PDB file of C-alpha atoms and ligand atoms in Angstrom:
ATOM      1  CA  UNK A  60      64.732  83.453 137.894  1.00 79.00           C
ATOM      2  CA  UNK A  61      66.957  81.160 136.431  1.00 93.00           C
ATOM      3  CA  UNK A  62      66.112  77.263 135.882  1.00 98.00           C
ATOM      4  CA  UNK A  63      69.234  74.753 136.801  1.00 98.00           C
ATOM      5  CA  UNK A  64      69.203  71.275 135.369  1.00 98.00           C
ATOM      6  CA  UNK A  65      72.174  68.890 136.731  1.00 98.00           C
ATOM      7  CA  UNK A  66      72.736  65.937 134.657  1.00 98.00           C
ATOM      8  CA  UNK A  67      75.042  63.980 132.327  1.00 97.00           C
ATOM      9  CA  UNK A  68      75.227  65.156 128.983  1.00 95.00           C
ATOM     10  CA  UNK A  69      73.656  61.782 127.289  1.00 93.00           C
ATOM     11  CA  UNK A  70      71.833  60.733 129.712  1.00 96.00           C
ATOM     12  CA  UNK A  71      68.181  59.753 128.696  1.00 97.00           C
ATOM     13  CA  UNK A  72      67.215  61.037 131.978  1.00 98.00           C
ATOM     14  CA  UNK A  73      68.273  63.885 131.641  1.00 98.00           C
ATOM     15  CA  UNK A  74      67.318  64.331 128.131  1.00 98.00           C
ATOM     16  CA  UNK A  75      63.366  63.409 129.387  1.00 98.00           C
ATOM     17  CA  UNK A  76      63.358  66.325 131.336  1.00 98.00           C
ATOM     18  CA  UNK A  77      65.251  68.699 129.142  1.00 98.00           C
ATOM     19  CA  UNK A  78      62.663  67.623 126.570  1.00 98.00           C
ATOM     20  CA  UNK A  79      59.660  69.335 129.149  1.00 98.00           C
ATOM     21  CA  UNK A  80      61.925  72.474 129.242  1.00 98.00           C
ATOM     22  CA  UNK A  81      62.123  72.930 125.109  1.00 98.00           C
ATOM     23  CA  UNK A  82      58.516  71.900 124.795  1.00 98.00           C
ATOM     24  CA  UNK A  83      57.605  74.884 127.202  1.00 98.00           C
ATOM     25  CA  UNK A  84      60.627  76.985 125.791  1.00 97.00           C
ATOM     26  CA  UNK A  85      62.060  77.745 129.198  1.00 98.00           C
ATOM     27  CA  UNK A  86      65.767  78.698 128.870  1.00 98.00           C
ATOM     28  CA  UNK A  87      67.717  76.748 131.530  1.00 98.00           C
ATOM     29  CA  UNK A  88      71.540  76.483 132.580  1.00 98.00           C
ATOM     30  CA  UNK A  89      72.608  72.945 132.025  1.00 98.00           C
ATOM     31  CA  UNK A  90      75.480  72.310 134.750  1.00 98.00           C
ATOM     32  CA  UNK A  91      77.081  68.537 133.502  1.00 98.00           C
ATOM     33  CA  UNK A  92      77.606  66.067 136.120  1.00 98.00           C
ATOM     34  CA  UNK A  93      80.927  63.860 135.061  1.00 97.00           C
ATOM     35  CA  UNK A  94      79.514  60.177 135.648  1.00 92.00           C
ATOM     36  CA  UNK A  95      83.582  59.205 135.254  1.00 90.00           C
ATOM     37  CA  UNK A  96      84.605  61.282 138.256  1.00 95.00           C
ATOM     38  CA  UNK A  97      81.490  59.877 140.098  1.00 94.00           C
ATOM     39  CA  UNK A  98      80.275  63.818 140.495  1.00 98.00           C
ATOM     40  CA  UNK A  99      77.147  62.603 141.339  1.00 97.00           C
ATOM     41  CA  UNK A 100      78.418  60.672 144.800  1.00 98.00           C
ATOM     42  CA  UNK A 101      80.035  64.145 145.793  1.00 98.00           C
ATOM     43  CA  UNK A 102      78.437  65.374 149.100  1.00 98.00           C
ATOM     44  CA  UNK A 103      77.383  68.878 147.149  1.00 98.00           C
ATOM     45  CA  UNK A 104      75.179  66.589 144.236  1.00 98.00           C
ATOM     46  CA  UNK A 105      73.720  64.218 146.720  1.00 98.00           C
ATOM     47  CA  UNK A 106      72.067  67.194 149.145  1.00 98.00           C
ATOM     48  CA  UNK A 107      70.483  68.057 145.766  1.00 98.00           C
ATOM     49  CA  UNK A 108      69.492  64.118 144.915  1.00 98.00           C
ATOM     50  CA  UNK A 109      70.070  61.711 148.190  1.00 98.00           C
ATOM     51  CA  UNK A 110      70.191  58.620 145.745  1.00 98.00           C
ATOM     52  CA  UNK A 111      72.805  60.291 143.533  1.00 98.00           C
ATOM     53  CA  UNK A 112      72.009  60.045 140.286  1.00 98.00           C
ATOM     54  CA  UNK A 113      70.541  62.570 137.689  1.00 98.00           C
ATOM     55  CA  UNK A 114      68.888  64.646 136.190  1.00 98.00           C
ATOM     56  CA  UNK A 115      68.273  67.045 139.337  1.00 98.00           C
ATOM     57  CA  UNK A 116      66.130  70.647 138.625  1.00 98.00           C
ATOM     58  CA  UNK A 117      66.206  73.633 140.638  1.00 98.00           C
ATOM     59  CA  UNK A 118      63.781  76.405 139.659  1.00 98.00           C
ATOM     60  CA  UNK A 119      63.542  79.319 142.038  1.00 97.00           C
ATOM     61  CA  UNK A 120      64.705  78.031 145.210  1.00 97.00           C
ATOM     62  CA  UNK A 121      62.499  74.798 144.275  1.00 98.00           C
ATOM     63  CA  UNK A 122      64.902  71.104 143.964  1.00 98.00           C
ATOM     64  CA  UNK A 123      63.394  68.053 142.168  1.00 98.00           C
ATOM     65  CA  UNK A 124      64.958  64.773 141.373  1.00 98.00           C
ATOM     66  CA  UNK A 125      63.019  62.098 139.708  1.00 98.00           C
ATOM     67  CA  UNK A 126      62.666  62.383 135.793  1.00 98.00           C
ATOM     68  CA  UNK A 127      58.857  62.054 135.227  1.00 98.00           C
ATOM     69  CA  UNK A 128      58.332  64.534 138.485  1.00 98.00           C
ATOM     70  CA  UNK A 129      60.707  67.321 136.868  1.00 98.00           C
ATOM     71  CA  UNK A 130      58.902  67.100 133.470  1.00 98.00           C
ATOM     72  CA  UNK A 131      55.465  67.300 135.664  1.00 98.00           C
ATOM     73  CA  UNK A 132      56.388  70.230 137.749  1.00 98.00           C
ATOM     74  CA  UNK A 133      57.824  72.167 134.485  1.00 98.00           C
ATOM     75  CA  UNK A 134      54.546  71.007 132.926  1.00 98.00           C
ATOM     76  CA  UNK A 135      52.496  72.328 136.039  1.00 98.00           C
ATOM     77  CA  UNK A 136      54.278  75.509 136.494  1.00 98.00           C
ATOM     78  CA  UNK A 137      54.676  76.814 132.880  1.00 98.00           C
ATOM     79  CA  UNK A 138      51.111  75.855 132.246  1.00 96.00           C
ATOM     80  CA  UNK A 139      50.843  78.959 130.313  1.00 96.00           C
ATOM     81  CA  UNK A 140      53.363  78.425 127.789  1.00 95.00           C
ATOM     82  CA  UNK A 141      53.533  75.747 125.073  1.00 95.00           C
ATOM     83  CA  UNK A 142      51.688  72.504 124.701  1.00 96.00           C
ATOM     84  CA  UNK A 143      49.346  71.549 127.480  1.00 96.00           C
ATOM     85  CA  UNK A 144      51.047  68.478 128.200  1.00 98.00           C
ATOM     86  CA  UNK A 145      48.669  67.774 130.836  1.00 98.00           C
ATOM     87  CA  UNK A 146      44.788  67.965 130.662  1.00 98.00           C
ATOM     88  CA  UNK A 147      43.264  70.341 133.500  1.00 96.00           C
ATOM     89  CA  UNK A 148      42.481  68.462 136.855  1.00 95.00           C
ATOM     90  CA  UNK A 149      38.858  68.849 136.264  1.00 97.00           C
ATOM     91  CA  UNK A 150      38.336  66.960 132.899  1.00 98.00           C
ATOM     92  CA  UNK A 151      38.064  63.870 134.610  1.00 98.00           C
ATOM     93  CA  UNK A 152      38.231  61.920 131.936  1.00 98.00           C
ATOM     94  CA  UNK A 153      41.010  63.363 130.001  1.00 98.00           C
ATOM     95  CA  UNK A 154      42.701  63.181 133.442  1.00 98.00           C
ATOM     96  CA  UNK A 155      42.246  59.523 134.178  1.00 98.00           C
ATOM     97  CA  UNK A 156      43.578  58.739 130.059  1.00 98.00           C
ATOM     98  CA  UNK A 157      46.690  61.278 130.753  1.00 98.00           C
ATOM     99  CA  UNK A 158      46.929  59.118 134.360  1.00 98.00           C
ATOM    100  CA  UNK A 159      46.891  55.720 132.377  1.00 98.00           C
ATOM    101  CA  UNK A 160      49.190  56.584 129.885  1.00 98.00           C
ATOM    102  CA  UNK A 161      51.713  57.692 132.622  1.00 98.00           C
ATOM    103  CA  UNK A 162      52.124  54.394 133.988  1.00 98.00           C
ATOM    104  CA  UNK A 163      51.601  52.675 130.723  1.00 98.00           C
ATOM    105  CA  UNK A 164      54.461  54.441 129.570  1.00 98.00           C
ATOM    106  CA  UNK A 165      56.536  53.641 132.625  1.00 98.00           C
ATOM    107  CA  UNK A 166      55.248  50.142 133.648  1.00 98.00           C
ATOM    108  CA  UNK A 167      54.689  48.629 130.295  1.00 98.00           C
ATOM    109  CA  UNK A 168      57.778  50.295 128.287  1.00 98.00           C
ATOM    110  CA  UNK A 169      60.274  51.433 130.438  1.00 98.00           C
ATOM    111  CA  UNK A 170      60.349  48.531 132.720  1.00 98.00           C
ATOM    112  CA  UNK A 171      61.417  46.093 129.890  1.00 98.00           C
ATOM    113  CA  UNK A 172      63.414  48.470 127.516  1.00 98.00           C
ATOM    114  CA  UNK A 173      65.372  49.438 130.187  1.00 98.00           C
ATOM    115  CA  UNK A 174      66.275  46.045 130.974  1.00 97.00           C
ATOM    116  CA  UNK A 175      67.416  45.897 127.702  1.00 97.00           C
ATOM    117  CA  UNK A 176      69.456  49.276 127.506  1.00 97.00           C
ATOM    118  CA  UNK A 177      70.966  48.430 130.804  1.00 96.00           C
ATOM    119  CA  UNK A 178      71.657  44.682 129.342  1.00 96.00           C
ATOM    120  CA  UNK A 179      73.188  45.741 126.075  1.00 94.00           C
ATOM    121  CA  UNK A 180      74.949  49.278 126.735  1.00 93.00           C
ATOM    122  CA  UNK A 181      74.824  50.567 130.167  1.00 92.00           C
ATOM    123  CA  UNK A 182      76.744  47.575 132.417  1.00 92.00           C
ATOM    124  CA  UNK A 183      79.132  47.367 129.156  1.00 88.00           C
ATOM    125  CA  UNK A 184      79.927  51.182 129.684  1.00 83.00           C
ATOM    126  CA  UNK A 185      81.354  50.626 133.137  1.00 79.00           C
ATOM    127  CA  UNK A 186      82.658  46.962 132.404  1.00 88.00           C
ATOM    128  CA  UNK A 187      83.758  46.336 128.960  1.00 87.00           C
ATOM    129  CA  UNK A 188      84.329  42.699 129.546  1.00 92.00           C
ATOM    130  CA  UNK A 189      80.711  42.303 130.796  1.00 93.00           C
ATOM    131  CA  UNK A 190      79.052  39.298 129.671  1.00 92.00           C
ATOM    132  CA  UNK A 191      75.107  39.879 129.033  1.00 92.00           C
ATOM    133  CA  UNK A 192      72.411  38.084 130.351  1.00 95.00           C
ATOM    134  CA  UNK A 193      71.006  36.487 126.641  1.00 95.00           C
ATOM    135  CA  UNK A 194      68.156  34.613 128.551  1.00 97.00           C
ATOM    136  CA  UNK A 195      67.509  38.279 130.407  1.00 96.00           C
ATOM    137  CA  UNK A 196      67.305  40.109 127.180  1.00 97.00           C
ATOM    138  CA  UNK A 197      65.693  37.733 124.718  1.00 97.00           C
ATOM    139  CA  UNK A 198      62.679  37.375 127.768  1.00 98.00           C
ATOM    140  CA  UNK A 199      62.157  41.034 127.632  1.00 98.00           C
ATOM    141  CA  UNK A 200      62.252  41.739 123.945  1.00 97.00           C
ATOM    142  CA  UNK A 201      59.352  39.201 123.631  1.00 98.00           C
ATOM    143  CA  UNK A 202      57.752  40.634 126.214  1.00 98.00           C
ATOM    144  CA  UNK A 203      58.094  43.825 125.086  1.00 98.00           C
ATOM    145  CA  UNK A 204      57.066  42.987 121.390  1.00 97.00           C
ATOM    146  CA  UNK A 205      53.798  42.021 122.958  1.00 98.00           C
ATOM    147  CA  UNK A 206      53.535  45.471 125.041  1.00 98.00           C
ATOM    148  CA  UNK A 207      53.791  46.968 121.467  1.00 98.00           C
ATOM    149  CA  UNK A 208      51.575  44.677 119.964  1.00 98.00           C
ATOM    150  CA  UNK A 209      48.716  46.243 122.179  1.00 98.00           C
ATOM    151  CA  UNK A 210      50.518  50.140 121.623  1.00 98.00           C
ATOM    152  CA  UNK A 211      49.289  49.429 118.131  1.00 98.00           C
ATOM    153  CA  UNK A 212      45.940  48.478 119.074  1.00 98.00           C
ATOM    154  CA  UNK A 213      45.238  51.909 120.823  1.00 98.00           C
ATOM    155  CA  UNK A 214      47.528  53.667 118.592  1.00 98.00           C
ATOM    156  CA  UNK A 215      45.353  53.038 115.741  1.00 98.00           C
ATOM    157  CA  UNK A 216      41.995  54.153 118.045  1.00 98.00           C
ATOM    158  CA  UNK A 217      44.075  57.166 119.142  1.00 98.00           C
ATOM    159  CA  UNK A 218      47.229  59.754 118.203  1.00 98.00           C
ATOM    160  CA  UNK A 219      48.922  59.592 121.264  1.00 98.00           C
ATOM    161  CA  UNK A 220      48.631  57.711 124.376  1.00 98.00           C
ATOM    162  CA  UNK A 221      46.165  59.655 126.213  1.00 98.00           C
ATOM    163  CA  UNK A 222      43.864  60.247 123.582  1.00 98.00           C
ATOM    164  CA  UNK A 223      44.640  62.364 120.342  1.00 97.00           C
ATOM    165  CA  UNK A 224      46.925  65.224 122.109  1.00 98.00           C
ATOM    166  CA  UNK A 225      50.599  64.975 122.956  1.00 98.00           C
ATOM    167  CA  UNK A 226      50.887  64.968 126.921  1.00 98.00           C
ATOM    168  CA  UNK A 227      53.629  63.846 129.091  1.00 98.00           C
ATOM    169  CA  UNK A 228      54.035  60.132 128.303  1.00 98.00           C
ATOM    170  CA  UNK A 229      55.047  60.222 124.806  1.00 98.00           C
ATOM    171  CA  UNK A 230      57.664  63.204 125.831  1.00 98.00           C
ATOM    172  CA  UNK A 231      58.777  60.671 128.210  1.00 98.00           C
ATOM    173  CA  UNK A 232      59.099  57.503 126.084  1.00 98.00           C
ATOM    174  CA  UNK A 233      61.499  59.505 123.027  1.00 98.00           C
ATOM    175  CA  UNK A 234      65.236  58.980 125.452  1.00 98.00           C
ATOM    176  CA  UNK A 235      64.642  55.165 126.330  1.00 98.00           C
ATOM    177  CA  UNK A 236      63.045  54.480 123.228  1.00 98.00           C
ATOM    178  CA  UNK A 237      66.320  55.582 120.786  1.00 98.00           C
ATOM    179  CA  UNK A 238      68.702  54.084 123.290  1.00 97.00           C
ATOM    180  CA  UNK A 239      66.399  50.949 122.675  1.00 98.00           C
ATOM    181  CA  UNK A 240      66.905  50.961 119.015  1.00 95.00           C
ATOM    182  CA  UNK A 241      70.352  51.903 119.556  1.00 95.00           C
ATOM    183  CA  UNK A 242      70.985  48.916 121.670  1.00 96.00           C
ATOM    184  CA  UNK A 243      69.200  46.168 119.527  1.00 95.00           C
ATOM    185  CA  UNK A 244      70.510  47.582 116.240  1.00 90.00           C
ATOM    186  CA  UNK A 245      66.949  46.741 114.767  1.00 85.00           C
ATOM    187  CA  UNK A 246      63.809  49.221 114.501  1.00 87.00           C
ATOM    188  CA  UNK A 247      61.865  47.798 116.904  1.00 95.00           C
ATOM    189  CA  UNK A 248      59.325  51.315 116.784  1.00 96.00           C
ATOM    190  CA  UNK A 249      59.570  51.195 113.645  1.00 95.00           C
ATOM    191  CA  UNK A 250      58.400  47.891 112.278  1.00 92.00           C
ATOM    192  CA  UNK A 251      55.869  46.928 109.038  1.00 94.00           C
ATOM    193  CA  UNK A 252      53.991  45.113 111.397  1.00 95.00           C
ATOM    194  CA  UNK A 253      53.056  48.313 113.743  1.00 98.00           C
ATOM    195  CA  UNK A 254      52.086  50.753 111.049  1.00 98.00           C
ATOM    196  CA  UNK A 255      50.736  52.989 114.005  1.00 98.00           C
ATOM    197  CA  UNK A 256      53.604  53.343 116.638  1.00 98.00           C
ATOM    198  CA  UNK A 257      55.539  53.480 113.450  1.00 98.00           C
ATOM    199  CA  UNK A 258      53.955  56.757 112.555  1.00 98.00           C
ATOM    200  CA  UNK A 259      53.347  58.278 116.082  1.00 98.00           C
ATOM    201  CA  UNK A 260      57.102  57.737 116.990  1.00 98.00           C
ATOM    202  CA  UNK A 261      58.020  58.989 114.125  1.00 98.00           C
ATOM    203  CA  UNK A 262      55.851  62.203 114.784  1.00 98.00           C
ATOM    204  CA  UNK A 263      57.517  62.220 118.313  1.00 98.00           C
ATOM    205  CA  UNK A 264      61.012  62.029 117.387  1.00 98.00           C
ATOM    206  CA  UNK A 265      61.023  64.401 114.800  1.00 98.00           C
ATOM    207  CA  UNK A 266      60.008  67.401 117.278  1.00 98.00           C
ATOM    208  CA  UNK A 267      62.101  70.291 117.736  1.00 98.00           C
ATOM    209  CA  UNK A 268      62.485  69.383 122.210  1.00 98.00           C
ATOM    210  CA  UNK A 269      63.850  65.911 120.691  1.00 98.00           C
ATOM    211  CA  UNK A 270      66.124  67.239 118.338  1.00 98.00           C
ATOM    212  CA  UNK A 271      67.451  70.259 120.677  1.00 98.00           C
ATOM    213  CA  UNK A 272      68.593  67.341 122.989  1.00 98.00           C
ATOM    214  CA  UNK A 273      69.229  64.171 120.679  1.00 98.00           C
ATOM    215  CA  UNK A 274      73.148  64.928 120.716  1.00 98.00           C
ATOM    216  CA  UNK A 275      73.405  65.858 124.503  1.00 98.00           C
ATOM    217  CA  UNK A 276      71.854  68.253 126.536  1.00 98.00           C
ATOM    218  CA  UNK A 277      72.947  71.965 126.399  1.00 98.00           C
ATOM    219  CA  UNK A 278      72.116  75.356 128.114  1.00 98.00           C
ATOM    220  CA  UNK A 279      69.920  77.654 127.000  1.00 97.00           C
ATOM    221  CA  UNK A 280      69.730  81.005 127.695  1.00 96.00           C
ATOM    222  CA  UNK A 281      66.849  82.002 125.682  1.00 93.00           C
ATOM    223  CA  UNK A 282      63.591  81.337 122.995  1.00 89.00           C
TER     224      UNK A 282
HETATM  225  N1  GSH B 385      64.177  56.970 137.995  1.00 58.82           N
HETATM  226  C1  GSH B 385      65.256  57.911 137.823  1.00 58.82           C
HETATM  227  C2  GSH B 385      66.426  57.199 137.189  1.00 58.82           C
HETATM  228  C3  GSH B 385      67.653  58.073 137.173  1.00 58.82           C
HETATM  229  C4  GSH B 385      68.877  57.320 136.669  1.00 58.82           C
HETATM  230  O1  GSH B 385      68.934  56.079 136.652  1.00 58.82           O
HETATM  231  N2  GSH B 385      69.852  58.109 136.247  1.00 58.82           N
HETATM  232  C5  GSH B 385      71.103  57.537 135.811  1.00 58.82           C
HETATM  233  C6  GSH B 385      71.613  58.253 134.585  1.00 58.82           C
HETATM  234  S1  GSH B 385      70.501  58.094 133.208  1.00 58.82           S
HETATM  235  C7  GSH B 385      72.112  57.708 136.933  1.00 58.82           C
HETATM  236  O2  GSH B 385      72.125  58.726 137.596  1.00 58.82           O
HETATM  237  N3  GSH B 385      72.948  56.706 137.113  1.00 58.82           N
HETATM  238  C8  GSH B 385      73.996  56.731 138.108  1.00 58.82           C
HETATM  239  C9  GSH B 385      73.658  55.928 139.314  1.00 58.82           C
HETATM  240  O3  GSH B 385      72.539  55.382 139.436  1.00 58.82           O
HETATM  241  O4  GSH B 385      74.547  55.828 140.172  1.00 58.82           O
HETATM  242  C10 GSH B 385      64.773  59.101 136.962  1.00 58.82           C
HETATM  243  O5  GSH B 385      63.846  58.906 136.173  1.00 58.82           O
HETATM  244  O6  GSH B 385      65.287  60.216 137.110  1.00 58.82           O
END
């Protein structure tokens, strides 16, 4: 059966879930959505995703929209092939740390890089004569300094967020986290003072699902 992924070709969305599909080597079609003719507004993309946007993955008659849920159901259904990525249901404890670093990942990171990213790049993209928010950015690069200040902390107890496997999370953080650096022009992952998410995003971003989809997303037929 053959796996669909709709997205835009540099979108970290849509890289986050193409990530999940190299990680469990499942070939895919990639079918680009073109954010400049506003594709993804068009009545046949929004029966697929109702808020139109992307990434959107169909996988034997199966549609899901949301990036973290299409990594989790490619996760769950190719649980045979590749990393883990998510500890069995009944290790309870493996399963609360996997649950924690989930919404660490998205409520401590994302939250305020994306601020940034949006700040810096994305509203510029659409509006080259956009004026950024300074007092907007410059709150949530201290704030997320201090996030980062406490990823070191368990970093240095711990390889990856949920303990010392790779699971879902640190898949998930790669896309935002280059745009990030990208968009503040400084290593901000990879600073002297955080010798530990130094070295575990380093690990992350030099795996072979990061740098299948680092230059855009592309379809792949087979492993
Ligand atoms: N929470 C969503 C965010 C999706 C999202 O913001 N996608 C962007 C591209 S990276 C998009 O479609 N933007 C166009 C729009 O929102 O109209 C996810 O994780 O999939």
């Amino acid at each position: 059966m053959v796996v669909n992924l709709y997205g835009f070709v540099g979108s970290t969305y849509t890289k986050r879930a193409a990530i999940t599909l190299h990680e469990k080597q499942v070939p895919f079609i990639f079918h680009p959505i073109d954010y400049t003719k506003k594709e993804h507004k068009l009545p046949e993309h929004t029966a697929k995703h109702p808020f139109g946007q992307v990434p959107v993955l169909e996988d034997d008659g199966i549609t899901v929209y949301e990036s973290r849920a299409i990594a989790r159901f490619i996760a769950l259904k190719y649980s045979d092939q590749g990393l883990p990525l998510i500890p069995p249901i009944s290790d309870l404890a493996k399963t609360a740390a996997f649950e924690t670093a989930m919404q660490v990942e998205n409520q401590q990171f994302d939250v305020w890089a994306a601020r940034i990213v949006v700040e810096k790049l994305i509203k510029r993209l659409f509006n080259p004569d956009y004026e950024q928010n300074t007092a907007l950015v410059d709150e949530a690069i201290t704030t997320l300094n201090a996030k980062l200040d406490v990823f070191e902390k368990l970093l240095s107890e711990q390889a990856y967020l949920a303990g010392d496997e790779i699971t879902l999370p640190d898949l998930n953080i790669i896309p935002l986290g280059v745009k990030l650096q990208e968009a503040l022009g400084v290593d901000i992952l990879e600073n002297s003072h955080r010798p530990s998410v130094t070295k575990w995003w380093q690990r992350l971003t030099a795996r072979p699902s990061w740098i299948a989809v680092q230059d855009g997303v592309k379809t792949v037929e087979k492993y």
